[in-house]
Short mmCIF file of C-alpha atoms in Angstrom, two decimals:
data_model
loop_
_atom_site.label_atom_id
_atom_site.label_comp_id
_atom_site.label_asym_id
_atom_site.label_seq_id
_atom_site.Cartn_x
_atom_site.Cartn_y
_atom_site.Cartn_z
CA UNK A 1 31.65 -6.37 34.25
CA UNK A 2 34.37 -8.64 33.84
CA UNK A 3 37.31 -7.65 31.36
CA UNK A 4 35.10 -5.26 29.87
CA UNK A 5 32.48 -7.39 29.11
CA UNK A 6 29.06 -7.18 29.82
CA UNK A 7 27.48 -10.34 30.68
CA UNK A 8 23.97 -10.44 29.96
CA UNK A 9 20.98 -12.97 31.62
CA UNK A 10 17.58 -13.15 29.54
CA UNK A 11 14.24 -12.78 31.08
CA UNK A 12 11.41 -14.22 29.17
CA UNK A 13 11.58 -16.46 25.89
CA UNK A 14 9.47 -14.31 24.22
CA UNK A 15 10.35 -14.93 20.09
CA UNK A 16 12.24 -12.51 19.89
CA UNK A 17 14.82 -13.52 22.21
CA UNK A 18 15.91 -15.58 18.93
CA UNK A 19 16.60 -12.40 17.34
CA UNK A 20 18.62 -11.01 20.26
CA UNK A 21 20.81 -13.74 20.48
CA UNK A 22 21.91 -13.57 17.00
CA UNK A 23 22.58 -9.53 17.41
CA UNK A 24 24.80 -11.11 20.28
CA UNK A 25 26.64 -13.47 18.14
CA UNK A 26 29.89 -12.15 17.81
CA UNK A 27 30.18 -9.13 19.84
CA UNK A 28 33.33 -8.45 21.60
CA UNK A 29 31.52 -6.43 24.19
CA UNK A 30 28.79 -8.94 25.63
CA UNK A 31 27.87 -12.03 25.74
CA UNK A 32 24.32 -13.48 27.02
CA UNK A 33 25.30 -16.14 29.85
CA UNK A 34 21.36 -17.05 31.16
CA UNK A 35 17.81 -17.08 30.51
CA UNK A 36 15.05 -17.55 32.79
CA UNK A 37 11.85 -18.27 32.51
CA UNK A 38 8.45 -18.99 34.88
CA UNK A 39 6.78 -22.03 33.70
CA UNK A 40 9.32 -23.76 30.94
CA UNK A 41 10.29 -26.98 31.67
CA UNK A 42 14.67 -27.14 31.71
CA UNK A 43 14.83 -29.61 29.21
CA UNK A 44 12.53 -27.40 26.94
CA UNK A 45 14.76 -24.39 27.52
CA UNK A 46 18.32 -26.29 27.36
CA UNK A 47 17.17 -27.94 24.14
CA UNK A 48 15.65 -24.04 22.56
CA UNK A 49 18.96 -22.18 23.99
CA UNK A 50 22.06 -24.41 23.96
CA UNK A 51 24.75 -23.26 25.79
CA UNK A 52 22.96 -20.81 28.57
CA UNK A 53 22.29 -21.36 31.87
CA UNK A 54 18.97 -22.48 32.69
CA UNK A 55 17.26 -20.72 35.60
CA UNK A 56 14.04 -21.19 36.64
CA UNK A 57 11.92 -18.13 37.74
CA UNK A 58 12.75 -14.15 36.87
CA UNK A 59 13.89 -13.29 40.03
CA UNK A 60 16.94 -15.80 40.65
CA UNK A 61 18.57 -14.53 37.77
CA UNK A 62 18.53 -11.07 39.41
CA UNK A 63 20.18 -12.39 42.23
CA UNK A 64 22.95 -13.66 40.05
CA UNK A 65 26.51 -11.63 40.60
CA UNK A 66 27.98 -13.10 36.85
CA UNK A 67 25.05 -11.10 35.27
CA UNK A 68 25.28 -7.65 34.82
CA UNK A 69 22.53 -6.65 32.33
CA UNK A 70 19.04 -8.17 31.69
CA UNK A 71 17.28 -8.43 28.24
CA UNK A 72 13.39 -8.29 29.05
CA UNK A 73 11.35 -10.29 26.29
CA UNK A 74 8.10 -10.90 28.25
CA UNK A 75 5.15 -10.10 27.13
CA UNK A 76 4.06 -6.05 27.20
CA UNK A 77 2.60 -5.80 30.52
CA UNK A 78 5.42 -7.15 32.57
CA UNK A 79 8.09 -5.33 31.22
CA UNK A 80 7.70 -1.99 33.87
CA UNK A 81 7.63 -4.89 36.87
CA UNK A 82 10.94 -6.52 35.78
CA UNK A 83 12.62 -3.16 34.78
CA UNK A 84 12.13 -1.78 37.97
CA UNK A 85 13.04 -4.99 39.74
CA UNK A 86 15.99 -4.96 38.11
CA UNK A 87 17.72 -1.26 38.19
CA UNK A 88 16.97 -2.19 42.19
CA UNK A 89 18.98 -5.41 41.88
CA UNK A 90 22.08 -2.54 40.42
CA UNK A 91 21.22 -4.18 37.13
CA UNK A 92 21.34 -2.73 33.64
CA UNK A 93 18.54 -3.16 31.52
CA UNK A 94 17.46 -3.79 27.40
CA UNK A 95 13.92 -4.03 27.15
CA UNK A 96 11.91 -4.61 24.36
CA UNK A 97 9.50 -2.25 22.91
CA UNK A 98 6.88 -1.04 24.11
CA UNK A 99 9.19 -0.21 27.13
CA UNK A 100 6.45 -0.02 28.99
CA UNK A 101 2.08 -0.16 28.83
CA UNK A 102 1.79 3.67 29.24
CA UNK A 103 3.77 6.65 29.67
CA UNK A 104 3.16 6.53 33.53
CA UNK A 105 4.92 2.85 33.85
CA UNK A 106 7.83 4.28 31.36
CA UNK A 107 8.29 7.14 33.86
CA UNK A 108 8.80 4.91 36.77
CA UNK A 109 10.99 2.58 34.91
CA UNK A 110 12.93 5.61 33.98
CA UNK A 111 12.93 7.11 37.68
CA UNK A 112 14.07 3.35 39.21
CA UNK A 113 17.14 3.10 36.74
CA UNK A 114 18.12 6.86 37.18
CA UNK A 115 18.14 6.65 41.24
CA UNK A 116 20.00 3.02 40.80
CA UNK A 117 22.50 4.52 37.87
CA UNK A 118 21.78 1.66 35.49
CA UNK A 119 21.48 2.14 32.11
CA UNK A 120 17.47 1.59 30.62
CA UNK A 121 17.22 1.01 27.28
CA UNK A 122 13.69 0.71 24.87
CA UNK A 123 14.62 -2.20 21.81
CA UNK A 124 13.92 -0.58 19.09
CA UNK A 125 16.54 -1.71 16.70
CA UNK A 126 16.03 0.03 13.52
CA UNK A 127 16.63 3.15 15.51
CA UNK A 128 20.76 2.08 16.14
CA UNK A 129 20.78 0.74 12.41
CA UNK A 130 23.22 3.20 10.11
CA UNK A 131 20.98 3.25 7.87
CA UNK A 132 18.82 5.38 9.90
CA UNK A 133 21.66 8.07 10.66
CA UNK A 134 22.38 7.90 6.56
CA UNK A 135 18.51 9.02 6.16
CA UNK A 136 19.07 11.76 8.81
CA UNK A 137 22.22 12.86 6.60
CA UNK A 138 20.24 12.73 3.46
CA UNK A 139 17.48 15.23 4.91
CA UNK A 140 20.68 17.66 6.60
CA UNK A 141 22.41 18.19 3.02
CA UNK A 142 18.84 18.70 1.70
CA UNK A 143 18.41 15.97 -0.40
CA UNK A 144 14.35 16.36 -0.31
CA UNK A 145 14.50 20.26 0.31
CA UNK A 146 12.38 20.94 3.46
CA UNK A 147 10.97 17.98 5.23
CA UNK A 148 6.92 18.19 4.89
CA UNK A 149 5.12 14.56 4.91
CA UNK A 150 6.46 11.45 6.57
CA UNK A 151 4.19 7.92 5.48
CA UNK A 152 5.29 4.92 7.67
CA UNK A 153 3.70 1.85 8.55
CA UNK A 154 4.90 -1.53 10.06
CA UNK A 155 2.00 -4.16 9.86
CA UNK A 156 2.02 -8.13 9.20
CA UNK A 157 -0.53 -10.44 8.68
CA UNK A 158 -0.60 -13.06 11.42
CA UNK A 159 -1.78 -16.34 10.01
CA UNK A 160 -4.70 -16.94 12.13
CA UNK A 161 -6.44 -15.85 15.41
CA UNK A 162 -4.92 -17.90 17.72
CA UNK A 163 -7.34 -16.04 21.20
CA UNK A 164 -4.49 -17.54 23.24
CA UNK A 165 -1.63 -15.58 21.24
CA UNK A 166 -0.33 -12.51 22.92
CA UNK A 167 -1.08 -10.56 19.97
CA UNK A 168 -4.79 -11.49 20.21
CA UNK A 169 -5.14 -10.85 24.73
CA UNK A 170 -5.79 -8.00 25.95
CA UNK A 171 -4.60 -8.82 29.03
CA UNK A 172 -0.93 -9.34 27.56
CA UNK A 173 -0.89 -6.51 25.52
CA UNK A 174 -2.13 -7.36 22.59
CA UNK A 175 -3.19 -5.29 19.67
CA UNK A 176 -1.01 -3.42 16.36
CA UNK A 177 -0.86 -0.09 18.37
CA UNK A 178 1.27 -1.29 21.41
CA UNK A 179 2.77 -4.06 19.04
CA UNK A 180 4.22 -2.07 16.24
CA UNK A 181 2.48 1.31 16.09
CA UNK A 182 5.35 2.22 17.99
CA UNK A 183 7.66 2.05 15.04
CA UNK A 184 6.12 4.17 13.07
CA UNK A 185 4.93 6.93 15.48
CA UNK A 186 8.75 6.85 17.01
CA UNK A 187 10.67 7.46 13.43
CA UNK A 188 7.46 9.90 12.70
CA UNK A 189 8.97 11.48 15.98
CA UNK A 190 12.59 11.26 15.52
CA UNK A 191 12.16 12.88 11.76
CA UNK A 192 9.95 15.93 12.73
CA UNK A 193 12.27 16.54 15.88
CA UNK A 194 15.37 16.50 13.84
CA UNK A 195 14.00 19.14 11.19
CA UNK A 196 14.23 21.54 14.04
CA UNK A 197 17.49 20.25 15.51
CA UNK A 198 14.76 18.90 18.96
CA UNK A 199 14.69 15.43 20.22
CA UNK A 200 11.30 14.15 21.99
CA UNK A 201 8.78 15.86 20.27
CA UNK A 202 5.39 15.32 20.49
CA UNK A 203 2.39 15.42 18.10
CA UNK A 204 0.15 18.25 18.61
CA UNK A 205 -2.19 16.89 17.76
CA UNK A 206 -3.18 12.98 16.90
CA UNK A 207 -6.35 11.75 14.48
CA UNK A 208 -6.61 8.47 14.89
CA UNK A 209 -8.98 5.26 14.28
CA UNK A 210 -8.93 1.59 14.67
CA UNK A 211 -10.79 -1.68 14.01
CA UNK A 212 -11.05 -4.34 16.65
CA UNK A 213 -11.20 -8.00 16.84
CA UNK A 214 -13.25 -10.80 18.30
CA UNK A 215 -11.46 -10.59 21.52
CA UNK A 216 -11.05 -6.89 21.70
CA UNK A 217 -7.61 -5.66 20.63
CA UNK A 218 -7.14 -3.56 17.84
CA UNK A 219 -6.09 -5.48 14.32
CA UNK A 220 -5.65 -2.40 12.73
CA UNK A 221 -4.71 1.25 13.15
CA UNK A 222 -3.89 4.30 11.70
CA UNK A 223 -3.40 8.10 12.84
CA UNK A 224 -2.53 11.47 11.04
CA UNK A 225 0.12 13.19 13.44
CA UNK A 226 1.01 16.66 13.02
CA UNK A 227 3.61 18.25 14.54
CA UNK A 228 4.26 21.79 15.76
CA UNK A 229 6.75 22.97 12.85
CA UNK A 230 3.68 21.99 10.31
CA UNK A 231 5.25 18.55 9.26
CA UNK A 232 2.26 15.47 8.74
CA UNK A 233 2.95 12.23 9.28
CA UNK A 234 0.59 9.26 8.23
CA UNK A 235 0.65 6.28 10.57
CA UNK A 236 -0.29 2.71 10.14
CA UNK A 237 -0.37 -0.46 12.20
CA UNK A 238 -1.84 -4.21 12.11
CA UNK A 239 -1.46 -8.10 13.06
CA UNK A 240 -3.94 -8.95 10.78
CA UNK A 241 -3.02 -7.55 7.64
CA UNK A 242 0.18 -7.31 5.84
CA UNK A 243 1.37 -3.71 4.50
CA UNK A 244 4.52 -2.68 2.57
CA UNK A 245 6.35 -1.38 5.71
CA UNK A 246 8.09 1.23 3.44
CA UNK A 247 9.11 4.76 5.30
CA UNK A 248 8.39 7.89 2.85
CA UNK A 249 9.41 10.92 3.29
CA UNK A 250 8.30 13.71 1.34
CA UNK A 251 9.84 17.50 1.05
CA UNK A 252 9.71 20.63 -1.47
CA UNK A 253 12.60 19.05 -3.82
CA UNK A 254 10.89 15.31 -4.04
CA UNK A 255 10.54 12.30 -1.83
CA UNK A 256 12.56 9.24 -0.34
CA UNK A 257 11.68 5.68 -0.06
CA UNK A 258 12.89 2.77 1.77
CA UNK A 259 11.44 -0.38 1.45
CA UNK A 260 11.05 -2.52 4.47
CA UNK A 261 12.61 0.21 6.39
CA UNK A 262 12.64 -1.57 10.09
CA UNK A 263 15.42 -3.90 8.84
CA UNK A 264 17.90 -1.35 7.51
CA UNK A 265 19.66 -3.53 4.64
CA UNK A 266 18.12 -6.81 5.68
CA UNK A 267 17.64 -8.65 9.06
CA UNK A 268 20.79 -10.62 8.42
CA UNK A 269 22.43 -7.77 6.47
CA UNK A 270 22.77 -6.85 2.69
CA UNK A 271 21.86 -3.69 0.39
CA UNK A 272 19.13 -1.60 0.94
CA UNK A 273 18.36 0.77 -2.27
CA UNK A 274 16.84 3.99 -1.40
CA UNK A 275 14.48 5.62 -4.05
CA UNK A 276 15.43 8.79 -4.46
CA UNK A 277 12.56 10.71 -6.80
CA UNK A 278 12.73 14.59 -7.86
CA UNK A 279 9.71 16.51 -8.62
CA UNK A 280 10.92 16.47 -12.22
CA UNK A 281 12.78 13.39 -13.41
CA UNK A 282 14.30 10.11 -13.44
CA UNK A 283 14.20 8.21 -10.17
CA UNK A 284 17.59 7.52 -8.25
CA UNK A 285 18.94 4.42 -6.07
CA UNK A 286 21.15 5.25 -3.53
CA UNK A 287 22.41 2.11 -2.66
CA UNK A 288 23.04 1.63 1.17
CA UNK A 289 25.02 -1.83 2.32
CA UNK A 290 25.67 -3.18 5.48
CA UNK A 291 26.39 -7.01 6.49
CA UNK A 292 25.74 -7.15 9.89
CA UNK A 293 22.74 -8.36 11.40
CA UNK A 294 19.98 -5.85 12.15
CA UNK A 295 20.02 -6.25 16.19
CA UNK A 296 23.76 -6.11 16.35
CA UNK A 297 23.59 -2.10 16.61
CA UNK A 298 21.54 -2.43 19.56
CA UNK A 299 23.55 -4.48 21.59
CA UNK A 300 26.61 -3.14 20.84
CA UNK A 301 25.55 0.14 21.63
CA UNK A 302 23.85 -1.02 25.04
CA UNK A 303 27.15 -2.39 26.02
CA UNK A 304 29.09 0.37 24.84
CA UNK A 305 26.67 2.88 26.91
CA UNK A 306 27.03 0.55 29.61
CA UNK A 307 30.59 0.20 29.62
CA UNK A 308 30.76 4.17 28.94
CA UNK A 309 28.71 4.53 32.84
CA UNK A 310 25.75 6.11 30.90
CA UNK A 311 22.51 5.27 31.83
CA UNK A 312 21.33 6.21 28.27
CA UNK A 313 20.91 5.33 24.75
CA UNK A 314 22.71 8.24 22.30
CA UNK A 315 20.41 9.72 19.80
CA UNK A 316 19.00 8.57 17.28
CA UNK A 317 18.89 5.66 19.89
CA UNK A 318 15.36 5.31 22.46
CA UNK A 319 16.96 8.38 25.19
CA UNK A 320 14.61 8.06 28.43
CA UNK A 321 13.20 11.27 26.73
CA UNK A 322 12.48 9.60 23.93
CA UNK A 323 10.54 6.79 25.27
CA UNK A 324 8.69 8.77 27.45
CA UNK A 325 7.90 10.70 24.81
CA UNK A 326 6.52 7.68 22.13
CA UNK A 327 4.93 6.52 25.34
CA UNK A 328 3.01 9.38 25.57
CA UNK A 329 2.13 9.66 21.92
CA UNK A 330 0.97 5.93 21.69
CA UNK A 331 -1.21 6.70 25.27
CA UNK A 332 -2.70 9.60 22.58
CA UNK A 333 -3.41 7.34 19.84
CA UNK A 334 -4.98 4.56 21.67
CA UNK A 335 -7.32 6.61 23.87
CA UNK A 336 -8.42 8.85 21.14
CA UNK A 337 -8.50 6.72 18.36
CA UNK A 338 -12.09 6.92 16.33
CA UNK A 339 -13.78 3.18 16.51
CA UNK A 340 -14.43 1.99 12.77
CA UNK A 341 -17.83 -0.20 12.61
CA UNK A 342 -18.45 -2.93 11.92
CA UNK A 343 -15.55 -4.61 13.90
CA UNK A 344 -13.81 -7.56 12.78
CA UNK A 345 -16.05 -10.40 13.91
#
């Protein structure tokens, strides 16, 4: 680090890395410096990323002594690779969700960074957005009574099947489950765990089903999770079909709603309105407002764990329990998920 800064390099050009740079803008504890890529032309990258250094291939900008973290936004099955590569360059790491393919590549991404002492860190923004700890406040001063039914879902319509998108491969990963099934199974997780003051819980048990494509992934998924302290949580995911997105939770003295939950108050800030409904009664918007972009949270608290020495994430951040945990939940879902016929040819 260099005047307490953390100077971060970008592997991948994954779209997202859009996204990441403008939760960058700004901060006054890191700034991205590089990006690297395998098979980008320089003039292609210099023109998409102004003012970064270009560097061709994911390993030279390991070997680079001005970067101190990497941001990995490859596609889903490389991410474990270039974790591990990294924590054994003594670098700290950001990687987008999924962290890793399964829970067994999470655990050795987890194992590399704790015997380098490098922070690891799973992307999952909403998680570091203030709106999330406001919703965790709401259920402590029992706002809905005792928590019994989450519904979340995060799904988006892609506008065609492209067979050479990532989305649509599955040798990259593709499919709603490992794309954005994560989001909801990991707030289903983080809700039911903090009813009974626990952090990494696990499903007992997992119902779930999904519909696959022409080349194989699943479009669309959903799964009824229940939890040990008798709390259900209905789960949905797709790439082919759009869905409301909106978290709701439901307890003995009425139910909360946020629409478009996974960007807090707005991807580029503003004011979320939570719906506040009693069993009996008008409903209530509790207005929630905050300007800054959606991925600034994460950054700022990667580089403020980083710059701390901690290796990672605070709750309600992605802990390495955490992600080994969602890993292990998603693992569940996609391996016993119910086939639903006919598939989507």
């Amino acid at each position: 680090m260099q005047d307490n800064i953390v100077r971060w390099g970008i592997l991948g050009t994954g779209g997202i890395v859009g996204d990441f740079l403008d939760g960058a803008s700004g901060s006054a504890t890191g700034k991205v410096a590089a990006i690297s890529a395998r098979a980008r032309a320089r003039a292609w990258l210099a023109s998409e990323f102004p003012g970064l250094d270009i560097y061709e291939g994911y390993d030279s900008l390991l070997s680079l002594p001005e970067v101190d973290a990497i941001y990995i936004a490859t596609p889903h099955p490389f991410h474990a690779e270039w974790a591990i590569k990294a924590a054994q360059a003594g670098k700290h790491v950001l990687c987008e969700k999924p962290a890793g393919m399964n829970a067994a590549e999470v655990e050795a991404m987890i194992a590399a960074a704790s015997y380098s002492g490098t922070f690891l860190g799973e992307a999952y923004m909403y998680r570091l957005h203030p709106i999330t700890a406001f919703i965790l406040d709401l259920l402590d001063a029992g706002k809905i009574g005792q928590l019994r039914m989450i519904r979340s879902s995060f799904g988006f319509a892609m506008p065609e099947r492209n067979t050479q998108h990532r989305l649509f491969d599955p040798a990259l990963g593709g499919g709603a489950i490992l794309d954005v099934g994560g989001y909801p199974m990991s707030i289903a997780r983080l809700l039911a765990g903090h009813a009974e003051g626990r952090e990494g819980i696990e499903p007992v048990s997992i119902d779930g089903q999904l519909r696959r494509g022409p080349t194989g992934v699943d479009e669309i998924a959903t799964a009824t999770a229940i939890f040990s302290n008798g709390i259900i949580a209905q789960l949905s995911a797709s790439i082919t079909l759009g869905q409301d997105n909106v978290l709701q939770l439901v307890g003995t003295g009425g139910r909360l709603e946020v629409d478009a939950f996974w960007y807090g108050s707005g991807k580029q800030g503003g004011t979320a309105h939570i719906r506040f409904t009693p069993p009996e009664g008008q409903t209530e918007l509790i207005p929630f407002t905050e300007e800054r972009n959606v991925y600034s949270f994460q950054f700022e608290a990667a580089n403020e764990a980083i710059l701390a020495g901690r290796e990672n994430f605070e709750s309600p951040g992605m802990t390495h329990t955490d992600s080994l945990a969602n890993a292990r939940a998603l693992d569940r879902w996609i391996a016993g998920a119910r086939h639903v016929e006919p598939p989507l040819f």
